[in-house]
Coordinates of C-alpha atoms and ligand atoms in Angstrom, one line a residue:
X1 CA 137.8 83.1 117.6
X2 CA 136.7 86.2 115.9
X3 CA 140.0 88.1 114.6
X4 CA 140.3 91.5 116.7
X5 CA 139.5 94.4 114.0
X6 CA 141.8 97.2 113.0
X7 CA 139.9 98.4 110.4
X8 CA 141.0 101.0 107.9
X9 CA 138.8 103.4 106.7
X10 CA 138.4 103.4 102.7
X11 CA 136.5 105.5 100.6
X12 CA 133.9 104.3 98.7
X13 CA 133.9 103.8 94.9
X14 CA 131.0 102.3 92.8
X15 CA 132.5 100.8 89.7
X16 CA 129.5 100.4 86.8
X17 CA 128.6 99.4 83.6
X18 CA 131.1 102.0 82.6
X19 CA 134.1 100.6 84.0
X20 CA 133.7 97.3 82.5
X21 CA 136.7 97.2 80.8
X22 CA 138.7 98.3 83.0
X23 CA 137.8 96.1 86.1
X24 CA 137.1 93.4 83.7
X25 CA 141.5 93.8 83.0
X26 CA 142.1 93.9 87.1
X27 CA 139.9 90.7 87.3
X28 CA 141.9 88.9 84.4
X29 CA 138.8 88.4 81.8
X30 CA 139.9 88.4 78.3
X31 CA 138.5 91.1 75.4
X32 CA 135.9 88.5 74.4
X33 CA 134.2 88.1 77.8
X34 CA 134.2 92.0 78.8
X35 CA 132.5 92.5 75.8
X36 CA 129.7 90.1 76.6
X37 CA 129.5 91.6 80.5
X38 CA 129.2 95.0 78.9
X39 CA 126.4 93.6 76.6
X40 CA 124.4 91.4 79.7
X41 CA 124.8 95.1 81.5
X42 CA 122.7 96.8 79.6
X43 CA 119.8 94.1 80.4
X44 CA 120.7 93.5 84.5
X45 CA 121.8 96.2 87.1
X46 CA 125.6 95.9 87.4
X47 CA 127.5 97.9 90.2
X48 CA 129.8 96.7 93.0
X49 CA 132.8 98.8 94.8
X50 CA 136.3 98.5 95.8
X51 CA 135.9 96.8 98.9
X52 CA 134.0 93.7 97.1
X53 CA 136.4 93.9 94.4
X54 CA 139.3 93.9 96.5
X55 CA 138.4 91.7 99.7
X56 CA 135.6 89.5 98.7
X57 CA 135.9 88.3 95.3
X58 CA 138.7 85.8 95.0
X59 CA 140.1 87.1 91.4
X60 CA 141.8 83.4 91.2
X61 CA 138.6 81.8 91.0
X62 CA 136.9 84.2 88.5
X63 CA 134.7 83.0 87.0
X64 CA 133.0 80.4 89.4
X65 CA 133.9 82.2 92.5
X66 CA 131.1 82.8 94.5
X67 CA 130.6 86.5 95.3
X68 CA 131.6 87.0 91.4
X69 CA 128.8 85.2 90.6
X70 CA 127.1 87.4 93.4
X71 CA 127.7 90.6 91.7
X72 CA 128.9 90.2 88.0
X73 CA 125.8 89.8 85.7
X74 CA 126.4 86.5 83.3
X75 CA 125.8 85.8 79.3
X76 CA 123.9 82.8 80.6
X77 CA 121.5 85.1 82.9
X78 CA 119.8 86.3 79.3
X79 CA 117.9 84.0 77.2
X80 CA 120.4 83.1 74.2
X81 CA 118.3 84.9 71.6
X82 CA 118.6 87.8 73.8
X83 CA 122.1 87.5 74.5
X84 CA 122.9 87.5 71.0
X85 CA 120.8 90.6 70.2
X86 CA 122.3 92.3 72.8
X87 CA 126.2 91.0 72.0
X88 CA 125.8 92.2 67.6
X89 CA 124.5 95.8 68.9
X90 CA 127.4 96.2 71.6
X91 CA 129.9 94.5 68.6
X92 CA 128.0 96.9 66.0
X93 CA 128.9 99.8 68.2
X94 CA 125.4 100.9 68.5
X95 CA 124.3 104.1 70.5
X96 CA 123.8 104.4 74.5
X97 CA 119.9 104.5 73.8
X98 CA 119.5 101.9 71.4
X99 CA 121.0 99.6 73.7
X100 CA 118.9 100.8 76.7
X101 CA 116.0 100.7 74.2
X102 CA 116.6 96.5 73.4
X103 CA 117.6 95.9 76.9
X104 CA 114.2 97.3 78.2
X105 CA 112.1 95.5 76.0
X106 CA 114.3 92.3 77.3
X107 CA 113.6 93.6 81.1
X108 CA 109.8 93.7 81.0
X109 CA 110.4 89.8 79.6
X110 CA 111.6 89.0 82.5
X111 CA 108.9 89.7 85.4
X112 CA 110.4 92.5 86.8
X113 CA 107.3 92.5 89.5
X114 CA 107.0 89.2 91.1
X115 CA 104.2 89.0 93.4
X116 CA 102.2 91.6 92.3
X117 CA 104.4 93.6 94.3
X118 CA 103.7 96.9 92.4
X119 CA 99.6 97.0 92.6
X120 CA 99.3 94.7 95.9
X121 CA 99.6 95.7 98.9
X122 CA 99.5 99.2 98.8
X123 CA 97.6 100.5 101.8
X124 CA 95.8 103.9 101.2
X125 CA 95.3 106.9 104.0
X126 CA 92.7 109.5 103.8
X127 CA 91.5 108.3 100.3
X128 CA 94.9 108.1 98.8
X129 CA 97.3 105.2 97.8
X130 CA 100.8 105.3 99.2
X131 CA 102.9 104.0 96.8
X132 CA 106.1 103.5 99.2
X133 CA 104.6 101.5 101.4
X134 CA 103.6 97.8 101.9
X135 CA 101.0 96.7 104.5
X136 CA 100.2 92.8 103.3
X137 CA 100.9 91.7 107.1
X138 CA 98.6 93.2 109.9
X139 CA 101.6 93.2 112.3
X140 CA 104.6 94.8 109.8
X141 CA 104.3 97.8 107.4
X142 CA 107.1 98.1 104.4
X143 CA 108.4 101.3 103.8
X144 CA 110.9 102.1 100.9
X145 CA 112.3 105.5 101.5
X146 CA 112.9 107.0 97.8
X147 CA 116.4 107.9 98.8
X148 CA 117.1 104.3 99.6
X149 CA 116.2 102.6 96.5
X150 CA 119.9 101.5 95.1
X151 CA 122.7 99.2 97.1
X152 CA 126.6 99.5 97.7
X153 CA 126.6 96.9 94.8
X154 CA 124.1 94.9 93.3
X155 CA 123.3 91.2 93.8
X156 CA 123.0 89.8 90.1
X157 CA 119.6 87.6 91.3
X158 CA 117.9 90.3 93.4
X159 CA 114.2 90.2 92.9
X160 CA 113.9 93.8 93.2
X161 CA 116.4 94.4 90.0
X162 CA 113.8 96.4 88.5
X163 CA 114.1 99.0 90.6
X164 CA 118.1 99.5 89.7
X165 CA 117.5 99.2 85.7
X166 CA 116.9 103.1 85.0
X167 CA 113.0 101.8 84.8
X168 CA 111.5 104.8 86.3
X169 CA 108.0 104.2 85.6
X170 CA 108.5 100.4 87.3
X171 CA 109.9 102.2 90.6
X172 CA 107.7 102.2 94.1
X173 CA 108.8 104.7 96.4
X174 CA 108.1 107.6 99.1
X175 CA 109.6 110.9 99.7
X176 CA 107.0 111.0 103.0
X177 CA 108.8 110.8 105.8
X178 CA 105.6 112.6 107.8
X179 CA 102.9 110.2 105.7
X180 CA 104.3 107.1 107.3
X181 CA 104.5 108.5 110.4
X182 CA 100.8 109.8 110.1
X183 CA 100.1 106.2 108.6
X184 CA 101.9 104.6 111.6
X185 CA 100.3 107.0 114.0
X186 CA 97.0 105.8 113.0
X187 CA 97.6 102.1 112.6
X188 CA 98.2 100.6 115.6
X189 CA 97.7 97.0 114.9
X190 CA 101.5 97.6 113.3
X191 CA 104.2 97.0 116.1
X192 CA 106.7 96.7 113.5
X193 CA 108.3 98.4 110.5
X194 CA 110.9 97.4 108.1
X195 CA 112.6 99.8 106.3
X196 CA 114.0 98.1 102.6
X197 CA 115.0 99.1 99.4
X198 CA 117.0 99.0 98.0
X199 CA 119.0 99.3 101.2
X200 CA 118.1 102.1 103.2
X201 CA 121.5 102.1 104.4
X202 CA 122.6 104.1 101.5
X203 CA 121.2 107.2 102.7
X204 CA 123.0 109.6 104.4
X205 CA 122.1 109.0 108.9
X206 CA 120.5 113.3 108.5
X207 CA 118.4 111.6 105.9
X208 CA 117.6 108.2 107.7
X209 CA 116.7 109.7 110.5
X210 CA 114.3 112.1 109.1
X211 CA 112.4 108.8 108.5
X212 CA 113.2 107.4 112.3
X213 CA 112.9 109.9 114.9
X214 CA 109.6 110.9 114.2
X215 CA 108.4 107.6 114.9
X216 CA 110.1 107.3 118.4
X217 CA 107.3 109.4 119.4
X218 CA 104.0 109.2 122.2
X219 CA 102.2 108.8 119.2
X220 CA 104.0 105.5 118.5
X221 CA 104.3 103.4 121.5
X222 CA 102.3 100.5 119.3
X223 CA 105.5 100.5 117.1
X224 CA 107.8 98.3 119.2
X225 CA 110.9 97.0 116.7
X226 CA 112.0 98.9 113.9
X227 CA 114.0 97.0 111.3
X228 CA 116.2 98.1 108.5
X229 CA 116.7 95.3 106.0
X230 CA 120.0 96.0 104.5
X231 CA 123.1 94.7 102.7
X232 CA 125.9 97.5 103.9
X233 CA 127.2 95.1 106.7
X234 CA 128.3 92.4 103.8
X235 CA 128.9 95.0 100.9
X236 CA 130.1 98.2 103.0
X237 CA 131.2 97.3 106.2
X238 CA 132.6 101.1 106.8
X239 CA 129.2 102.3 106.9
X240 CA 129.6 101.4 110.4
X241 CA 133.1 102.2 111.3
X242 CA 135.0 104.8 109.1
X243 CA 132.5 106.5 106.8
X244 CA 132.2 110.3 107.7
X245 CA 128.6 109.8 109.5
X246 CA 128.9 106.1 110.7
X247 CA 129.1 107.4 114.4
X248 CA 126.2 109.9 113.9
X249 CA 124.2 106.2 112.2
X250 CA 125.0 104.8 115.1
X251 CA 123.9 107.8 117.4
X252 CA 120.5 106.7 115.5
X253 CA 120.7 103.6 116.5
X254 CA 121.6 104.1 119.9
X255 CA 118.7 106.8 120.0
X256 CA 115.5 103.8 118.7
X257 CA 117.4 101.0 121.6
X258 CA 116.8 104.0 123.9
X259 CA 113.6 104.5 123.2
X260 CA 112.8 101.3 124.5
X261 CA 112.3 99.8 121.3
X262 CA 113.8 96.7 119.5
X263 CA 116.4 97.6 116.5
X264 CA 116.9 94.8 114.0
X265 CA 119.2 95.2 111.2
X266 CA 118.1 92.8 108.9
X267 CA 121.3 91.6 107.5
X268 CA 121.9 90.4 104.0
X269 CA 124.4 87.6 104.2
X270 CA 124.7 85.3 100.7
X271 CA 128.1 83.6 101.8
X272 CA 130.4 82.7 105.2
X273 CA 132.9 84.9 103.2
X274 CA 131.0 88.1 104.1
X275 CA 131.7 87.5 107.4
X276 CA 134.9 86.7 107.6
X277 CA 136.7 90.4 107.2
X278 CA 137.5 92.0 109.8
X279 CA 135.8 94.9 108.3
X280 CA 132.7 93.1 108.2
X281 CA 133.2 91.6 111.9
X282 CA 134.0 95.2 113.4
X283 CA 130.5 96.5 112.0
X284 CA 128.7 93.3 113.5
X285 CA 130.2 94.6 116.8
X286 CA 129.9 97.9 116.7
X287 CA 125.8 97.4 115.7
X288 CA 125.6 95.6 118.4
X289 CA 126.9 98.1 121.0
X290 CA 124.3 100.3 120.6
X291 CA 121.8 97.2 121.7
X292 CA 120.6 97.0 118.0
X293 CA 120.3 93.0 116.9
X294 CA 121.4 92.0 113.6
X295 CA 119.6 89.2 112.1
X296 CA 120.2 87.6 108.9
X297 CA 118.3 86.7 105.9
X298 CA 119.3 85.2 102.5
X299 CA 117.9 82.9 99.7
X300 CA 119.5 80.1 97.9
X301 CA 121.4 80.6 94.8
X302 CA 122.6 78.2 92.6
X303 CA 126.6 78.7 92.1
X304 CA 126.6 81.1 95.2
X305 CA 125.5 79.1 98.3
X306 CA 123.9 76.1 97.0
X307 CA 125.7 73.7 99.7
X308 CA 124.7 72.3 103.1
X309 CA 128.3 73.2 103.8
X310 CA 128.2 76.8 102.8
X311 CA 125.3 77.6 105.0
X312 CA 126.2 75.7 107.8
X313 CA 129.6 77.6 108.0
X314 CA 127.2 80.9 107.5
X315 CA 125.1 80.1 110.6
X316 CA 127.8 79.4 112.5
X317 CA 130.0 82.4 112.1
X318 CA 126.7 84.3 112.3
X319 CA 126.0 82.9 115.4
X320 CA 130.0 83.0 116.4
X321 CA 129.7 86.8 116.3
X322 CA 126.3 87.3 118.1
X323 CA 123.9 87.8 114.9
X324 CA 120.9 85.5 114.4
X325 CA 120.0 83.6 111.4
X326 CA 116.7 84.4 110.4
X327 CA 115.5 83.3 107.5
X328 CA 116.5 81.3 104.2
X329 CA 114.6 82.1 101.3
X330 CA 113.8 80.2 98.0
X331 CA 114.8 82.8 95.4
X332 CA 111.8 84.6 93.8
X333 CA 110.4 83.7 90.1
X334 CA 111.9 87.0 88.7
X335 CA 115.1 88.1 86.5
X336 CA 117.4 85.5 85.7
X337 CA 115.6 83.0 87.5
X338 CA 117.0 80.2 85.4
X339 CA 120.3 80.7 86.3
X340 CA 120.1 80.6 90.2
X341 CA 117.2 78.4 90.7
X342 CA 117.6 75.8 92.9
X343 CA 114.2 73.1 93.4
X344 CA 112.4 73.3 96.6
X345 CA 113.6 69.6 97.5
X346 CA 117.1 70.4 97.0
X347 CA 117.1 73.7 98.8
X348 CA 115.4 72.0 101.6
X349 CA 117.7 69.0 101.3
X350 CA 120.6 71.9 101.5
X351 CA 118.4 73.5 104.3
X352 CA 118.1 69.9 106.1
X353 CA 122.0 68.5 106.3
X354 CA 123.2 72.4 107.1
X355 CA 120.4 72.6 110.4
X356 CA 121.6 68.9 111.7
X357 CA 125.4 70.2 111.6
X358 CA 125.0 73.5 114.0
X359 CA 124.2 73.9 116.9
X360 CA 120.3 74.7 118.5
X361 CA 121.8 78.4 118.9
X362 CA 121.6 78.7 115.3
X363 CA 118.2 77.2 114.9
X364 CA 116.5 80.5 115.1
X365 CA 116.5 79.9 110.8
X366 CA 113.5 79.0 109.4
X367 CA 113.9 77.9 105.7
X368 CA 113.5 77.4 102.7
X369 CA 110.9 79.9 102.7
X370 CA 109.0 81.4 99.7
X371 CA 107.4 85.4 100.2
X372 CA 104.3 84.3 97.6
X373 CA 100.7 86.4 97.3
X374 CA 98.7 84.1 100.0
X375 CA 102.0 85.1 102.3
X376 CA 105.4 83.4 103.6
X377 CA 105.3 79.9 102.7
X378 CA 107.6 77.1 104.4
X379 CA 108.6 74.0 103.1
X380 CA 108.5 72.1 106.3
X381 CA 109.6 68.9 105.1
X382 CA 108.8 65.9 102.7
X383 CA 106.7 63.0 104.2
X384 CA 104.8 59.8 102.9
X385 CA 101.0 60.1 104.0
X386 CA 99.2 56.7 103.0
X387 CA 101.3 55.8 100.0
X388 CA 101.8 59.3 98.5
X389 CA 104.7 61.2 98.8
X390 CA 104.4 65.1 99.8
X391 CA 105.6 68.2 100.6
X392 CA 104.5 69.3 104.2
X393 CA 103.9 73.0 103.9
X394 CA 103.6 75.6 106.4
X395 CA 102.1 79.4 106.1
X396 CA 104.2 81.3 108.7
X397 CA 103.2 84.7 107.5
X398 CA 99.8 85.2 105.9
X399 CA 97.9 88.1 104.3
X400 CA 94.7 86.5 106.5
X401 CA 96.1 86.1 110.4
X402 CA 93.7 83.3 111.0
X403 CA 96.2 81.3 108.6
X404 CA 99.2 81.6 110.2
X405 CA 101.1 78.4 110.9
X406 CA 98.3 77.1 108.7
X407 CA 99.6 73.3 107.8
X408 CA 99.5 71.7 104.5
X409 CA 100.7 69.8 101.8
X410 CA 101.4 68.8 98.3
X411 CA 102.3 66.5 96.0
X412 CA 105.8 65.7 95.6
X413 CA 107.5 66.9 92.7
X414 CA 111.3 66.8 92.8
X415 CA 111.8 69.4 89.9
X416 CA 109.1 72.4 91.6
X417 CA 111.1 75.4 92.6
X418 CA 108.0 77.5 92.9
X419 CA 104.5 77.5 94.7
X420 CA 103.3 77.8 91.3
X421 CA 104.5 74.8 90.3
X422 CA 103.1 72.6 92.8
X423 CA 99.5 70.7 93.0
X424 CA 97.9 69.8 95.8
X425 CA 98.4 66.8 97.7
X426 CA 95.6 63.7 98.2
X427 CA 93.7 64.7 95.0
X428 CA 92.5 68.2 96.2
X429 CA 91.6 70.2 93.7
X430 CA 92.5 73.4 95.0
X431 CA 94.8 74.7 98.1
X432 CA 93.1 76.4 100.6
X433 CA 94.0 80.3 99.6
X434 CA 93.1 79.5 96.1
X435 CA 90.2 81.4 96.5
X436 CA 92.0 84.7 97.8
X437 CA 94.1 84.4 94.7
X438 CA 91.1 84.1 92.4
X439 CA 89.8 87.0 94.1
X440 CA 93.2 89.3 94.1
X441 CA 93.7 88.1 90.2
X442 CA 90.3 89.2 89.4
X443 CA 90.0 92.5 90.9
X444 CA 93.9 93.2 90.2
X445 CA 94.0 94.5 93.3
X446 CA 94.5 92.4 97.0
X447 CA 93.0 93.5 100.2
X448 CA 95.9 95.0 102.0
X449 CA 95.5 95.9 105.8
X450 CA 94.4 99.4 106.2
X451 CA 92.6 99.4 102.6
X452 CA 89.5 101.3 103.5
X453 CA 88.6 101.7 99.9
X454 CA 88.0 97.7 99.4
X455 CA 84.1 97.8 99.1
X456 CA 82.2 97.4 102.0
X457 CA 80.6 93.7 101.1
X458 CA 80.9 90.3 102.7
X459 CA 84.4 89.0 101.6
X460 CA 83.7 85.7 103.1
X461 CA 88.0 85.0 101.9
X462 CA 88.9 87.5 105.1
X463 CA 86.0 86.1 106.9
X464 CA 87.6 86.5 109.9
X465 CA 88.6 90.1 109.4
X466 CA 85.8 92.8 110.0
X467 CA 85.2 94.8 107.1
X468 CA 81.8 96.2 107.4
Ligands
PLP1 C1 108.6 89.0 105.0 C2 107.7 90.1 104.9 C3 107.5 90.9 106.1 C4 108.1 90.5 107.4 O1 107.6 89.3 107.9 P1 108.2 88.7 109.2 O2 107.7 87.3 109.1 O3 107.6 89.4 110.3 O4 109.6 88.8 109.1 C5 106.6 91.9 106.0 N1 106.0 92.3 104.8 C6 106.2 91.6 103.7 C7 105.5 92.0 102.4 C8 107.1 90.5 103.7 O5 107.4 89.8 102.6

């Protein structure tokens, strides 16, 4: 039975690096290990709020608890040199900006870009790149509003930490509300666009909908489901019910379902805990009266949700209050990788034993999935295929739509937790987007829909696409 909601309002507080000490005292850690969460700080975004600190993180648990280990960066997420480099200057009482100095030099060690996110997929209009967008899908554009590009607190394994580390120069982001409308406009292969940060649900609703009414127009009738992906629902559930302009968001939302168009709020959800406030259960609801959908997306993290358990209660309590699991990711070679990295057999083995214990309703997920260069890559399954043992792989999303749903496979390897690390199956020598990769690592640069600048040759990798 979901709980009826009588939800208070609360007014929001970020708590940062800052106010280590003194939420490191309210959660119980001793002298010793507030000094080495001040020190990881410097190195990995750190912020959460009072409503995480007060309603999801179990202080009796601390330090395993799970939403701790969510949002509270770890000694163990550095390397140990690192660590220690970082633990003598904090103990040395060095200045602010030495600190911030040794920490960035420690942050561009630690692939702040998976992906090539930062030089691929940038799609250009009249000549000129557009920096805040992403276009690697024909179907669905990436926009990341500037205004959006921080969270009500951060996730210690997000793959997009770069952006929350003071890194300016590292940052992707538009102020051009009117250039992705013109972009839109003139694209109409797009029907959908997903706006993500970040989490776009940090700006003010005057400010998100600068973004979203102008797309509701003639000009757009290709566009046919926005989506926002976002956090707010599992980190600040008010953001729907008592904030001062949660009823003028959900005007908004109200406004795109009127338009005839679908609204998805793509919907961070790491842990069944999330969902179990009645905070967070009254902002389910109240998205979905104004005929938005809220689907749900998360990857596997060790000592978070690495259990069949945890994700089968997720699904169900997702699907118990009307939102729909989506997708569940592998978590991307970035940051502290280490720490939270699960292998693709045992997050599919997790993936597996959670899927048999729900019902069909809930097997709208598709998982464990990996967002890689050639596109989104599924690990289907493991199977034995005359005498050899292999991972059966599928492309569901692909930068080249002739691929999509593409089948293949390769060799088993227990330990993988990467494409990277995988061969392919039945002695192949190569998988079959190996030569796009070549092609994108030698010209430093990947075809991105809409890219008229890409030369006009015969790029026999898109052969199916018409350049010329
Ligand atoms: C996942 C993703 C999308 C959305 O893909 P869907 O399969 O439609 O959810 C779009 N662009 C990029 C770059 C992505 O990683």
């Amino acid at each position: 039975m979901i709980r009826k909601a009588r939800v208070r309002s609360r007014s929001y507080r970020a708590y940062t690096r800052k106010d280590i000490d003194r939420i490191g005292k309210h959660l119980g850690l001793s002298p010793r290990e507030i000094l080495a969460l001040r020190a990881v700080s410097f190195v990995l975004p750190f912020r959460v709020n009072n409503y995480v600190l007060e309603e999801l993180i179990r202080r009796e648990d601390v330090p395993e608890d799970p939403i701790y280990q969510l949002t509270f960066p770890q000694p163990d997420m550095l390397k140990p040199n690192d660590f220690r480099t970082m633990l003598r200057m904090v103990e040395a009482g060095a200045s602010e900006e030495a600190l911030l100095a040794a920490a960035r030099k420690i942050q561009r060690s630690m692939n702040p870009h998976p992906a090539g996110q930062m030089e691929l997929n940038v799609p250009y209009l009249d000549g000129r790149a557009l920096p805040g967008l992403q276009h690697k899908y024909r179907e669905t554009v990436l926009f990341f509003p500037s205004q959006g590009q921080t969270c009500h607190a951060y996730c210690t394994y997000c793959f997009r930490w770069a952006q929350f580390v003071g890194a300016d120069e590292l940052k992707f982001a538009s102020r051009e509300a009117e250039t992705l409308a013109r972009y839109l406009a003139k694209h109409t292969e797009v029907s959908s666009i997903l706006f993500t940060g970040g989490d776009p649900l940090v700006m003010k609703s005057s400010v998100l909908r600068r973004y979203i009414e102008p797309l509701l127009s003639g000009e757009h009738e290709h566009l046919t489901s926005i989506r926002i992906g976002t956090k707010a629902p599992a980190y600040w559930p008010y953001r729907f019910s008592t904030d001062p302009d949660a009823d003028d968001l959900l005007r908004l939302f109200e406004q795109v379902t009127r338009s005839g168009r679908n609204l998805a709020l793509m919907a961070h959800y790491s842990h069944p805990r999330e969902l179990r406030t009645p905070e967070a259960q009254s902002a389910v609801r109240r998205i979905h009266r104004t005929g938005a959908v809220v689907r749900t997306q998360a990857p596997v993290i060790r000592r978070v949700n690495d259990s069949a358990q945890t994700w089968a209660d997720l699904w169900r309590t997702q699907v118990q209050l009307g939102a729909v699991p989506y997708y569940m990711f592998v978590e991307r070679n970035t940051g502290p990788k280490e720490y939270f990295e699960v292998p693709l057999a045992r997050s599919l083995e997790i993936f597996q034993k959670a899927y048999r214990r729900v019902s069909g309703l809930a097997r709208t997920v598709r998982g464990p999935v990996m967002s890689a260069t050639p596109g989104k890559v599924l690990v289907e399954g493991i199977a034995e295929v005359k005498g050899e043992d292999v991972f059966v792989l599928k492309l569901i999303q692909s930068r080249d739509p002739v691929w999509t749903n593409r089948v293949f496979f390769a060799r088993y390897d227990p330990e993988a937790t990467w494409l990277r690390d995988l061969e392919p199956a039945f002695g192949e020598k190569e998988f079959f987007f190996d030569p796009l990769l070549r092609e994108i690592r030698k010209n430093r640069k990947a075809p991105a829909w809409g890219d008229r600048t890409v030369p006009r040759r015969k790029i026999t990798i898109f052969g199916h696409v018409e350049w010329e």
